[in-house]
Coordinates of N, CA, C and O in Angstrom, one line a residue:
M662 N 151.3 29.5 -68.1 CA 150.8 28.5 -67.2 C 149.6 27.7 -67.8 O 148.8 28.4 -68.1
T663 N 149.7 26.6 -68.0 CA 148.8 25.7 -68.6 C 147.7 25.6 -67.6 O 147.9 25.6 -66.5
P664 N 146.5 25.3 -68.1 CA 145.3 25.2 -67.3 C 145.5 23.8 -66.2 O 145.4 23.8 -65.1
D665 N 146.3 22.8 -67.0 CA 146.6 21.6 -66.1 C 147.5 22.0 -64.9 O 147.4 21.3 -63.8
L666 N 148.4 22.8 -65.1 CA 149.5 23.2 -64.3 C 148.7 23.9 -63.1 O 148.8 23.8 -62.1
F667 N 148.0 24.9 -63.6 CA 147.2 25.7 -62.5 C 146.5 25.2 -61.8 O 146.3 25.2 -60.5
A668 N 145.6 23.9 -62.2 CA 144.9 23.1 -61.6 C 145.6 22.1 -60.6 O 145.1 21.9 -59.4
A669 N 146.8 21.9 -60.9 CA 147.7 21.0 -60.0 C 148.2 21.8 -58.9 O 148.1 21.5 -57.5
V670 N 148.2 23.0 -59.3 CA 148.9 24.1 -57.9 C 147.8 24.3 -57.1 O 148.0 24.0 -55.8
I671 N 146.5 24.4 -57.5 CA 145.5 24.9 -56.9 C 145.0 23.3 -55.8 O 145.0 23.9 -54.7
E672 N 145.2 22.4 -56.4 CA 145.0 21.1 -55.6 C 145.9 21.0 -54.6 O 145.8 20.4 -53.6
D673 N 147.2 21.2 -54.9 CA 148.2 21.2 -53.9 C 148.1 22.0 -52.7 O 148.5 21.8 -51.7
D674 N 148.0 23.2 -53.2 CA 147.9 24.3 -52.2 C 146.8 24.1 -51.5 O 146.7 24.2 -50.0
T675 N 145.5 23.7 -51.8 CA 144.4 23.2 -51.1 C 144.5 22.1 -50.1 O 144.4 22.1 -48.9
W676 N 145.4 21.1 -50.5 CA 145.8 20.0 -49.7 C 146.7 20.5 -48.6 O 146.6 20.1 -47.3
T677 N 147.8 21.3 -48.9 CA 148.6 21.9 -47.8 C 147.9 22.7 -46.7 O 148.2 22.2 -45.6
Y678 N 147.2 23.5 -47.2 CA 146.4 24.5 -46.3 C 145.3 23.7 -45.5 O 145.2 23.9 -44.4
G679 N 144.7 22.7 -46.2 CA 143.8 21.8 -45.4 C 144.6 21.1 -44.3 O 144.0 20.9 -43.4
F680 N 145.7 20.6 -44.5 CA 146.5 19.8 -43.7 C 146.7 20.6 -42.4 O 146.6 20.2 -41.2
Q681 N 147.1 22.0 -42.5 CA 147.4 22.9 -41.5 C 146.0 23.2 -40.9 O 146.1 23.3 -39.3
L682 N 144.9 23.1 -41.5 CA 143.7 23.6 -40.6 C 143.3 22.3 -40.0 O 142.4 22.4 -38.8
N683 N 143.9 21.1 -40.1 CA 143.5 20.0 -39.2 C 144.3 19.9 -38.0 O 144.2 19.0 -37.0
Y684 N 145.3 21.0 -37.8 CA 145.9 21.1 -36.6 C 145.7 22.0 -35.6 O 145.4 23.2 -36.2
T685 N 145.1 21.6 -34.6 CA 144.3 22.5 -33.8 C 145.4 23.7 -33.3 O 144.6 24.8 -33.2
G686 N 146.5 23.7 -33.1 CA 147.6 24.6 -32.8 C 147.5 25.7 -33.7 O 147.6 26.8 -33.5
F687 N 147.4 25.4 -35.2 CA 147.4 26.2 -36.1 C 146.1 27.2 -36.1 O 146.1 28.6 -36.1
V688 N 145.0 26.5 -35.9 CA 143.9 27.2 -35.7 C 143.8 28.2 -34.6 O 143.3 29.1 -34.6
K689 N 144.2 27.5 -33.6 CA 144.4 28.4 -32.3 C 145.1 29.8 -32.5 O 144.4 30.9 -32.3
L690 N 146.2 29.5 -33.0 CA 146.9 30.9 -33.3 C 146.4 31.6 -34.6 O 146.4 32.9 -34.5
A691 N 145.6 31.2 -35.5 CA 144.9 31.9 -36.6 C 143.7 32.6 -36.2 O 143.5 33.7 -36.6
V692 N 142.8 31.9 -35.5 CA 141.7 32.7 -35.3 C 141.3 32.7 -33.6 O 140.0 33.1 -33.3
G693 N 142.1 32.1 -32.7 CA 141.6 31.9 -31.2 C 141.4 33.3 -30.7 O 140.6 33.4 -30.1
T694 N 142.3 34.2 -30.7 CA 142.0 35.5 -30.1 C 140.9 36.2 -30.7 O 140.1 37.0 -30.1
F695 N 140.5 36.0 -32.1 CA 139.5 36.7 -32.8 C 138.2 36.0 -32.1 O 137.4 36.6 -32.0
M696 N 138.2 34.7 -32.0 CA 137.1 34.0 -31.5 C 136.7 34.4 -30.1 O 135.6 34.7 -29.4
G697 N 137.8 34.7 -29.2 CA 137.6 35.3 -27.8 C 137.1 36.7 -27.9 O 136.1 37.1 -27.0
E698 N 137.5 37.5 -29.0 CA 136.8 38.8 -29.2 C 135.4 38.9 -29.3 O 134.5 39.7 -28.9
L699 N 135.1 37.9 -30.4 CA 133.5 37.8 -30.8 C 132.9 37.3 -29.5 O 131.5 37.9 -29.2
L700 N 133.4 36.5 -28.6 CA 132.7 36.0 -27.4 C 132.6 37.3 -26.6 O 131.4 37.5 -25.9
D701 N 133.5 38.0 -26.3 CA 133.4 39.1 -25.4 C 132.3 40.0 -26.1 O 131.8 40.8 -25.2
N702 N 132.3 40.4 -27.2 CA 131.1 41.3 -27.8 C 129.8 40.6 -27.4 O 128.9 41.3 -27.2
M703 N 129.7 39.3 -27.4 CA 128.2 38.7 -27.1 C 128.1 39.0 -25.5 O 126.8 39.1 -25.2
K704 N 129.0 38.8 -24.8 CA 128.8 38.9 -23.3 C 128.5 40.3 -23.0 O 127.7 40.6 -22.3
A705 N 129.0 41.2 -23.8 CA 128.8 42.5 -23.5 C 127.3 43.0 -23.9 O 126.6 43.4 -23.1
M706 N 126.8 42.1 -24.9 CA 125.4 42.3 -25.2 C 124.5 41.8 -24.3 O 123.5 42.1 -24.0
I707 N 125.0 40.4 -23.6 CA 124.0 39.7 -22.7 C 124.0 40.9 -21.4 O 123.0 40.7 -21.0
A708 N 125.0 41.4 -21.1 CA 125.1 42.1 -19.9 C 124.2 43.3 -20.0 O 123.8 43.7 -18.9
T709 N 123.9 43.7 -21.1 CA 122.9 44.8 -21.2 C 121.4 44.3 -20.9 O 120.9 45.2 -20.6
Q710 N 121.3 43.1 -20.7 CA 120.1 42.5 -20.5 C 119.7 42.2 -19.1 O 118.6 42.0 -18.7
Q711 N 120.7 42.5 -18.3 CA 120.8 42.2 -16.7 C 120.4 43.6 -16.2 O 120.6 44.5 -16.6
P712 N 119.7 43.2 -14.8 CA 119.1 44.3 -14.2 C 120.5 45.4 -14.0 O 121.6 44.9 -13.7
T713 N 120.3 46.8 -14.3 CA 121.4 47.8 -14.0 C 121.9 48.1 -12.6 O 122.8 48.4 -12.5
S714 N 121.1 47.7 -11.7 CA 121.5 47.6 -10.3 C 122.6 46.6 -10.0 O 123.3 46.8 -8.8
D715 N 122.6 45.5 -10.9 CA 123.6 44.6 -10.5 C 125.0 45.1 -11.5 O 125.1 44.7 -12.4
V716 N 125.8 45.8 -10.7 CA 127.0 46.4 -11.5 C 128.1 45.4 -11.8 O 128.7 45.4 -12.7
S717 N 128.1 44.3 -11.2 CA 128.9 43.1 -11.4 C 128.6 42.6 -12.8 O 129.4 41.8 -13.4
R718 N 127.4 42.6 -13.4 CA 127.2 42.3 -14.6 C 127.1 43.2 -15.9 O 127.1 42.8 -16.8
A719 N 127.8 44.3 -15.5 CA 127.8 45.4 -16.4 C 128.7 45.1 -17.4 O 129.8 44.4 -17.1
P720 N 128.8 45.4 -18.8 CA 129.7 45.1 -19.7 C 131.1 45.9 -19.4 O 131.0 47.1 -18.5
P721 N 132.2 45.3 -19.7 CA 133.3 46.0 -19.6 C 133.4 47.5 -20.0 O 133.1 47.7 -21.2
P722 N 134.1 48.4 -19.4 CA 133.9 49.7 -20.0 C 134.5 49.8 -21.4 O 134.1 50.7 -22.1
A723 N 135.6 49.1 -21.7 CA 136.2 49.2 -22.8 C 135.6 48.5 -24.0 O 135.9 48.9 -25.1
R724 N 134.3 47.8 -23.8 CA 133.8 46.9 -24.8 C 132.3 47.6 -24.8 O 131.6 47.6 -24.0
K725 N 132.2 48.2 -25.9 CA 130.7 48.9 -26.3 C 129.6 47.6 -26.7 O 130.1 46.9 -27.7
A726 N 128.6 47.4 -26.2 CA 127.7 46.6 -26.4 C 126.7 47.2 -27.7 O 126.2 48.0 -27.7
R727 N 127.0 46.2 -28.8 CA 126.3 46.6 -30.1 C 125.6 45.4 -30.6 O 125.9 44.0 -30.3
K728 N 124.5 45.7 -31.1 CA 123.5 44.4 -31.6 C 124.2 43.9 -33.1 O 123.9 42.8 -33.5
F729 N 125.1 44.7 -33.7 CA 125.7 44.1 -35.0 C 127.2 44.4 -35.1 O 127.6 45.6 -34.8
W730 N 127.9 43.5 -35.4 CA 129.3 43.7 -35.6 C 129.6 43.0 -37.1 O 129.0 42.2 -37.5
V731 N 130.4 43.6 -37.8 CA 130.9 43.2 -39.1 C 132.4 43.2 -39.2 O 133.2 44.1 -38.7
Y732 N 133.1 42.1 -39.6 CA 134.4 41.9 -39.6 C 134.6 41.3 -41.1 O 133.9 40.5 -41.9
A733 N 135.7 41.6 -41.8 CA 135.9 41.1 -43.2 C 137.4 40.5 -43.2 O 138.3 41.0 -42.3
G734 N 137.3 39.6 -44.0 CA 139.0 38.9 -44.0 C 139.1 38.2 -45.5 O 138.2 38.3 -46.2
H735 N 140.3 37.5 -45.4 CA 140.6 36.9 -46.6 C 140.2 35.3 -46.2 O 140.0 34.8 -45.5
D736 N 140.3 34.5 -47.4 CA 140.0 33.1 -47.5 C 140.9 32.5 -46.6 O 140.6 31.5 -45.9
D737 N 142.1 32.7 -46.7 CA 143.2 31.7 -45.9 C 143.4 32.4 -44.5 O 144.3 31.8 -43.9
G738 N 142.5 33.6 -44.3 CA 143.0 34.0 -42.9 C 142.0 35.1 -42.9 O 142.1 36.2 -43.4
P739 N 141.0 35.3 -42.0 CA 140.5 34.4 -40.9 C 139.5 33.4 -41.4 O 139.0 32.5 -40.8
V740 N 139.0 33.3 -42.7 CA 137.9 32.7 -43.1 C 138.0 31.2 -43.1 O 137.1 30.5 -42.1
M741 N 139.1 30.6 -43.5 CA 139.2 29.2 -43.6 C 139.4 28.5 -42.0 O 138.8 27.6 -41.5
P742 N 140.4 29.3 -41.3 CA 140.7 28.7 -40.1 C 139.3 28.9 -39.2 O 139.2 28.1 -38.4
M743 N 138.5 29.9 -39.3 CA 137.2 30.1 -38.6 C 136.2 29.0 -38.8 O 135.5 28.4 -38.0
M744 N 136.5 28.6 -40.2 CA 135.3 27.6 -40.9 C 135.8 26.2 -40.0 O 135.1 25.3 -39.6
A745 N 137.2 26.0 -39.8 CA 137.8 24.8 -39.2 C 137.4 24.7 -37.7 O 137.1 24.1 -37.2
A746 N 137.6 26.1 -37.1 CA 137.2 26.2 -35.8 C 135.9 25.9 -35.5 O 135.4 25.3 -34.4
L747 N 134.9 26.1 -36.5 CA 133.4 26.0 -36.4 C 132.9 24.7 -36.6 O 131.8 24.3 -36.9
G748 N 133.8 23.7 -37.2 CA 133.5 22.4 -37.8 C 132.9 22.5 -39.1 O 132.4 21.7 -39.5
A749 N 133.3 23.6 -39.9 CA 132.5 23.7 -41.2 C 133.5 23.6 -42.3 O 133.0 23.7 -43.5
Y750 N 134.8 23.4 -41.9 CA 135.8 23.2 -43.1 C 135.9 21.6 -43.5 O 135.9 20.7 -42.7
H751 N 135.5 21.7 -44.9 CA 135.4 20.0 -45.5 C 136.5 19.7 -46.7 O 136.1 19.0 -47.4
G752 N 137.5 20.5 -46.6 CA 138.7 20.2 -47.3 C 138.7 20.9 -48.6 O 139.4 20.3 -49.7
V753 N 137.9 21.9 -48.8 CA 137.6 22.4 -50.0 C 137.9 24.0 -49.9 O 137.3 24.5 -48.8
W754 N 138.5 24.6 -50.6 CA 138.8 26.0 -50.4 C 137.5 26.8 -50.5 O 136.8 26.5 -51.4
S755 N 137.6 27.7 -49.5 CA 136.4 28.7 -49.5 C 136.2 29.4 -50.7 O 137.2 30.1 -51.3
P756 N 135.0 29.6 -51.0 CA 134.8 30.2 -52.4 C 134.7 31.7 -52.2 O 134.8 32.1 -50.8
Y757 N 134.8 32.7 -53.1 CA 134.8 34.0 -53.1 C 133.6 34.7 -52.4 O 132.6 33.9 -52.6
A758 N 133.9 35.4 -51.3 CA 132.6 36.1 -50.7 C 131.9 35.2 -49.9 O 130.8 35.1 -49.6
T759 N 132.9 34.4 -49.2 CA 132.3 33.4 -48.2 C 131.7 34.1 -47.0 O 132.5 35.0 -46.6
L760 N 130.4 33.9 -46.5 CA 130.1 34.5 -45.3 C 129.9 33.6 -44.3 O 129.3 32.6 -44.3
I761 N 130.2 34.1 -42.9 CA 130.1 33.3 -41.9 C 129.4 34.3 -40.8 O 129.9 35.4 -40.7
A762 N 128.4 33.8 -40.4 CA 127.4 34.6 -39.4 C 127.4 34.0 -38.1 O 127.0 32.6 -38.0
L763 N 127.7 34.4 -37.0 CA 127.2 33.9 -35.6 C 126.3 34.8 -35.1 O 126.4 36.0 -35.0
E764 N 125.2 34.3 -34.8 CA 124.0 35.0 -34.2 C 123.9 34.5 -32.8 O 123.8 33.4 -32.3
L765 N 123.3 35.7 -31.9 CA 123.2 35.5 -30.6 C 121.6 35.5 -30.4 O 120.8 36.5 -31.0
Y766 N 121.1 34.4 -29.8 CA 119.7 34.3 -29.5 C 119.3 34.3 -28.0 O 120.1 34.1 -27.4
N767 N 118.2 34.9 -27.5 CA 118.0 34.6 -26.0 C 116.5 34.0 -26.3 O 115.7 34.1 -27.3
S768 N 116.3 33.4 -24.9 CA 115.0 32.7 -24.8 C 114.8 32.8 -23.4 O 115.6 32.9 -22.5
S769 N 113.5 32.8 -23.0 CA 112.8 32.7 -21.7 C 111.7 31.6 -21.8 O 110.9 31.8 -22.6
S770 N 111.6 30.8 -21.0 CA 110.7 29.8 -20.9 C 110.8 28.9 -22.4 O 109.7 28.5 -22.8
G771 N 112.0 28.9 -23.0 CA 112.2 28.1 -24.0 C 111.7 28.5 -25.5 O 111.7 27.7 -26.2
S772 N 111.1 29.7 -25.6 CA 111.0 30.1 -27.0 C 112.0 31.1 -27.4 O 112.5 32.0 -26.4
L773 N 112.4 31.0 -28.6 CA 113.5 31.7 -29.1 C 113.0 33.0 -29.7 O 111.8 33.0 -30.3
S774 N 113.8 34.2 -29.5 CA 113.5 35.4 -30.2 C 114.2 35.5 -31.2 O 115.1 34.5 -31.8
E775 N 114.0 36.7 -32.2 CA 115.1 36.7 -33.3 C 116.3 36.8 -33.0 O 116.5 37.3 -31.7
P776 N 117.2 36.7 -33.8 CA 118.7 36.8 -33.2 C 119.0 38.2 -32.8 O 118.6 39.2 -33.4
M777 N 119.6 38.3 -31.8 CA 120.2 39.6 -31.3 C 119.1 40.7 -31.1 O 119.3 41.8 -30.8
L778 N 117.7 40.4 -31.1 CA 116.6 41.4 -30.9 C 116.4 41.2 -29.6 O 115.4 40.7 -29.0
V779 N 117.1 41.6 -28.6 CA 116.9 41.6 -27.1 C 116.7 43.0 -26.8 O 117.2 43.8 -27.2
E780 N 116.0 43.0 -25.6 CA 115.7 44.4 -25.0 C 116.9 45.3 -24.6 O 117.8 44.5 -24.1
P781 N 117.1 46.5 -25.2 CA 118.3 47.2 -25.1 C 118.4 47.5 -23.7 O 119.6 47.8 -23.3
A782 N 117.6 47.8 -22.9 CA 117.6 47.9 -21.5 C 116.2 47.5 -20.6 O 115.3 47.4 -21.3
L783 N 116.4 47.0 -19.3 CA 115.3 46.4 -18.8 C 114.4 47.8 -18.1 O 115.0 48.8 -17.6
R784 N 113.2 47.6 -18.4 CA 112.4 48.8 -18.0 C 112.1 48.5 -16.6 O 111.8 47.2 -16.2
G785 N 111.6 49.5 -16.0 CA 111.0 49.3 -14.6 C 111.9 49.3 -13.5 O 111.5 48.8 -12.5
V786 N 113.3 49.3 -13.6 CA 114.3 49.3 -12.6 C 114.1 50.2 -11.4 O 113.7 51.4 -11.7
G787 N 113.8 50.0 -10.2 CA 113.5 50.6 -9.1 C 112.1 50.7 -8.8 O 111.6 51.3 -7.8
T788 N 111.2 50.0 -9.6 CA 109.8 49.7 -9.3 C 109.4 48.4 -8.8 O 110.2 47.6 -8.9
R789 N 108.2 48.1 -8.7 CA 107.6 46.7 -8.3 C 107.9 45.9 -9.5 O 108.1 44.8 -9.5
A790 N 107.7 46.5 -10.5 CA 107.9 45.6 -11.8 C 109.3 45.1 -12.1 O 109.6 44.3 -12.8
A791 N 110.4 45.7 -11.4 CA 111.7 45.5 -11.4 C 112.0 44.1 -10.9 O 113.0 43.5 -11.7
A792 N 111.4 43.7 -9.8 CA 111.6 42.4 -9.4 C 111.2 41.3 -10.5 O 111.9 40.5 -10.6
S793 N 110.1 41.4 -11.0 CA 109.9 40.4 -12.0 C 110.7 40.6 -13.3 O 110.9 39.5 -14.0
T794 N 110.9 41.9 -13.7 CA 111.8 42.1 -14.9 C 113.4 41.5 -14.4 O 113.8 40.5 -15.5
A795 N 113.6 41.5 -13.2 CA 115.1 40.8 -13.0 C 114.9 39.6 -13.0 O 115.8 38.9 -13.4
A796 N 114.0 39.0 -12.4 CA 113.8 37.6 -12.3 C 113.7 36.9 -14.0 O 114.3 35.9 -14.2
A797 N 113.0 37.6 -14.9 CA 113.1 37.2 -16.1 C 114.1 37.2 -16.7 O 114.7 36.4 -17.5
A798 N 115.1 38.3 -16.5 CA 116.6 38.5 -17.0 C 117.3 37.2 -16.4 O 118.2 36.7 -17.3
D799 N 117.1 36.8 -15.2 CA 118.1 35.8 -14.8 C 117.6 34.4 -15.4 O 118.5 33.4 -15.5
D800 N 116.3 34.2 -15.9 CA 116.0 33.1 -16.4 C 116.2 32.9 -17.9 O 115.9 32.0 -18.5
M801 N 116.6 33.9 -18.4 CA 117.1 34.2 -19.7 C 118.0 33.2 -20.3 O 119.1 33.1 -19.5
Q802 N 118.0 32.5 -21.3 CA 118.8 31.6 -21.9 C 119.6 32.1 -23.1 O 118.7 32.7 -23.9
Y803 N 120.6 32.1 -23.3 CA 121.3 32.4 -24.6 C 122.0 31.5 -25.4 O 122.5 30.5 -24.7
Y804 N 122.0 31.6 -26.6 CA 122.3 30.5 -27.6 C 123.3 31.2 -28.9 O 122.8 32.4 -29.2
V805 N 124.1 30.4 -29.4 CA 124.7 30.9 -30.5 C 124.4 30.0 -31.6 O 124.7 28.6 -31.5
R806 N 124.1 30.5 -32.8 CA 124.0 29.8 -34.2 C 125.1 30.4 -35.2 O 125.3 31.3 -35.3
A807 N 125.8 29.3 -35.6 CA 126.7 29.6 -36.8 C 126.0 28.9 -38.1 O 125.5 28.2 -38.2
I808 N 126.2 30.2 -39.0 CA 125.7 29.9 -40.5 C 127.1 30.0 -41.2 O 127.6 31.3 -41.3
V809 N 127.3 29.1 -42.0 CA 128.7 29.3 -42.9 C 128.2 28.8 -44.4 O 127.4 27.7 -44.5
L810 N 128.2 29.7 -45.4 CA 127.9 29.8 -46.7 C 126.4 29.2 -46.7 O 125.7 28.4 -47.6
G811 N 125.6 29.7 -46.0 CA 124.1 29.8 -45.8 C 123.5 28.5 -45.2 O 122.3 28.2 -45.1
E812 N 124.6 27.7 -44.9 CA 124.0 26.3 -44.0 C 124.3 26.6 -42.4 O 125.4 27.0 -42.1
E813 N 123.4 26.2 -41.4 CA 123.6 26.2 -40.1 C 124.8 25.1 -39.8 O 124.5 24.0 -40.5
V814 N 125.5 25.2 -38.8 CA 126.7 24.4 -38.5 C 126.6 23.9 -37.1 O 126.2 24.9 -36.1
K815 N 126.5 22.7 -36.8 CA 126.6 22.2 -35.3 C 128.1 22.2 -35.0 O 128.8 21.7 -35.4
M816 N 128.5 23.2 -34.3 CA 129.7 23.4 -33.9 C 130.2 22.6 -32.8 O 129.6 21.9 -32.1
P817 N 131.7 22.4 -32.7 CA 132.2 21.4 -31.7 C 131.8 21.8 -30.4 O 131.8 23.0 -30.1
F818 N 131.7 20.8 -29.4 CA 131.6 21.0 -28.1 C 130.1 21.5 -27.7 O 129.4 21.8 -26.9
C819 N 129.2 21.7 -29.0 CA 127.7 22.2 -28.8 C 126.9 20.9 -28.9 O 127.0 19.9 -30.0
S820 N 125.8 20.8 -28.1 CA 125.0 19.9 -28.1 C 123.9 19.5 -29.3 O 123.0 19.0 -29.8
A821 N 123.7 20.9 -30.0 CA 122.8 21.3 -31.0 C 123.2 22.5 -31.9 O 124.1 23.1 -31.6
V822 N 122.5 22.6 -32.9 CA 122.7 23.7 -33.9 C 122.7 25.1 -33.1 O 123.6 26.0 -33.1
L823 N 121.3 25.3 -32.3 CA 121.6 26.3 -31.4 C 122.2 26.0 -30.1 O 121.9 25.1 -29.3
C824 N 123.5 26.7 -30.0 CA 124.5 26.0 -29.2 C 124.1 27.0 -27.8 O 124.3 28.1 -27.8
P825 N 124.0 26.5 -26.6 CA 124.0 27.2 -25.3 C 125.2 28.1 -25.1 O 126.2 27.5 -25.5
I826 N 125.0 29.1 -24.6 CA 126.3 30.1 -24.4 C 127.4 29.4 -23.7 O 128.5 29.6 -24.0
A827 N 127.2 28.6 -22.6 CA 128.1 28.0 -22.0 C 128.9 27.0 -22.7 O 130.1 27.0 -22.5
E828 N 128.3 26.2 -23.7 CA 128.8 25.3 -24.5 C 129.8 26.1 -25.5 O 130.9 25.6 -25.9
F829 N 129.2 27.3 -26.0 CA 130.1 28.1 -26.9 C 131.3 28.5 -26.3 O 132.4 28.6 -26.9
E830 N 131.1 29.1 -25.1 CA 132.3 29.4 -24.1 C 133.5 28.4 -24.1 O 134.4 28.5 -24.3
Q831 N 132.9 27.2 -23.8 CA 133.9 26.0 -23.9 C 134.5 25.8 -25.4 O 135.9 25.7 -25.3
L832 N 134.0 25.9 -26.3 CA 134.8 26.0 -27.5 C 135.4 27.3 -27.9 O 136.5 26.6 -28.2
V833 N 135.1 28.4 -27.4 CA 136.1 29.5 -27.3 C 137.5 29.4 -26.6 O 138.5 29.4 -27.0
A834 N 137.1 28.6 -25.3 CA 137.9 28.4 -24.3 C 139.1 27.6 -25.0 O 140.4 27.6 -24.7
S835 N 138.7 26.6 -25.8 CA 139.6 25.6 -26.4 C 140.5 26.2 -27.5 O 141.6 25.6 -27.9
L836 N 140.1 27.3 -27.9 CA 140.7 28.0 -29.1 C 141.6 29.1 -28.7 O 142.6 29.2 -29.3
V837 N 141.3 29.7 -27.7 CA 142.1 31.0 -27.2 C 143.5 30.3 -26.8 O 143.5 29.7 -25.9
P838 N 144.5 30.7 -27.4 CA 145.9 30.3 -27.0 C 146.3 31.1 -25.7 O 145.9 32.2 -25.4
T839 N 146.8 30.0 -25.0 CA 147.5 30.4 -23.7 C 148.8 31.3 -23.9 O 149.2 31.3 -25.0
E840 N 149.2 31.9 -23.0 CA 150.3 32.9 -22.9 C 151.7 31.9 -23.4 O 152.5 32.3 -24.2
A841 N 151.7 30.7 -22.7 CA 152.7 30.0 -23.3 C 152.7 29.5 -24.7 O 153.8 29.3 -25.4
E842 N 151.6 29.3 -25.1 CA 151.3 28.8 -26.7 C 151.9 30.2 -27.4 O 152.4 30.0 -28.7
C843 N 151.8 31.3 -27.0 CA 152.2 32.3 -27.9 C 153.6 32.8 -27.8 O 153.9 33.8 -28.2
L844 N 154.3 32.2 -26.9 CA 155.8 32.4 -26.6 C 156.6 32.5 -28.0 O 156.1 31.6 -28.8
G845 N 157.3 33.5 -28.2 CA 158.0 33.5 -29.5 C 157.4 34.3 -30.4 O 157.6 34.4 -31.7
T846 N 156.1 34.6 -30.3 CA 155.3 35.3 -31.3 C 155.3 36.9 -30.9 O 155.4 37.3 -29.9
T847 N 155.1 37.7 -32.0 CA 155.3 39.1 -31.8 C 154.1 39.7 -31.8 O 153.3 39.6 -32.8
P848 N 153.6 40.3 -30.6 CA 152.2 40.9 -30.7 C 152.0 42.1 -31.7 O 153.1 42.8 -31.9
V849 N 150.8 42.2 -32.6 CA 150.7 43.1 -33.4 C 150.5 44.6 -32.6 O 149.6 44.6 -31.8
A850 N 151.0 45.6 -32.7 CA 151.0 47.1 -32.2 C 149.7 47.7 -32.7 O 149.1 47.5 -33.7

């Protein structure tokens, strides 16, 4: 294979795959359920910040709240479809070792803490301090920040780079395929 032929094949493949990434249905099927899982992980972490007396906010038993999750994948799935979902795909094949980071931030009274450095449990539950601690947890705001290839990304549905969790939920809801959209597909066992 000549260098010119190789370059032509790469250019054609990049255009073809880029065309697919501009189709929302392809992106939904490629990374929609994965994005839903990432949101569930964030919700489990957020639930650990709520008063332990409020059972309705407890994380689902099947999902363990962790501060750090690592996933790995290939350029053509899930990396480039996820870049498209986050609004970070610009028609160029993702380079080797592309890193996508989603960070969960919390704030109370408008100041942001370090990503995912939220208190693992509320202290003072059952004491007089519990009331003020529970009120602080209710006032807590959560944000998601996407970083792709070292650059902050303003995601679709989000009003800013630091995306309020409710807006991030809208983005994920637009990506998770419905049962009807999955008809004819075979679930992975």
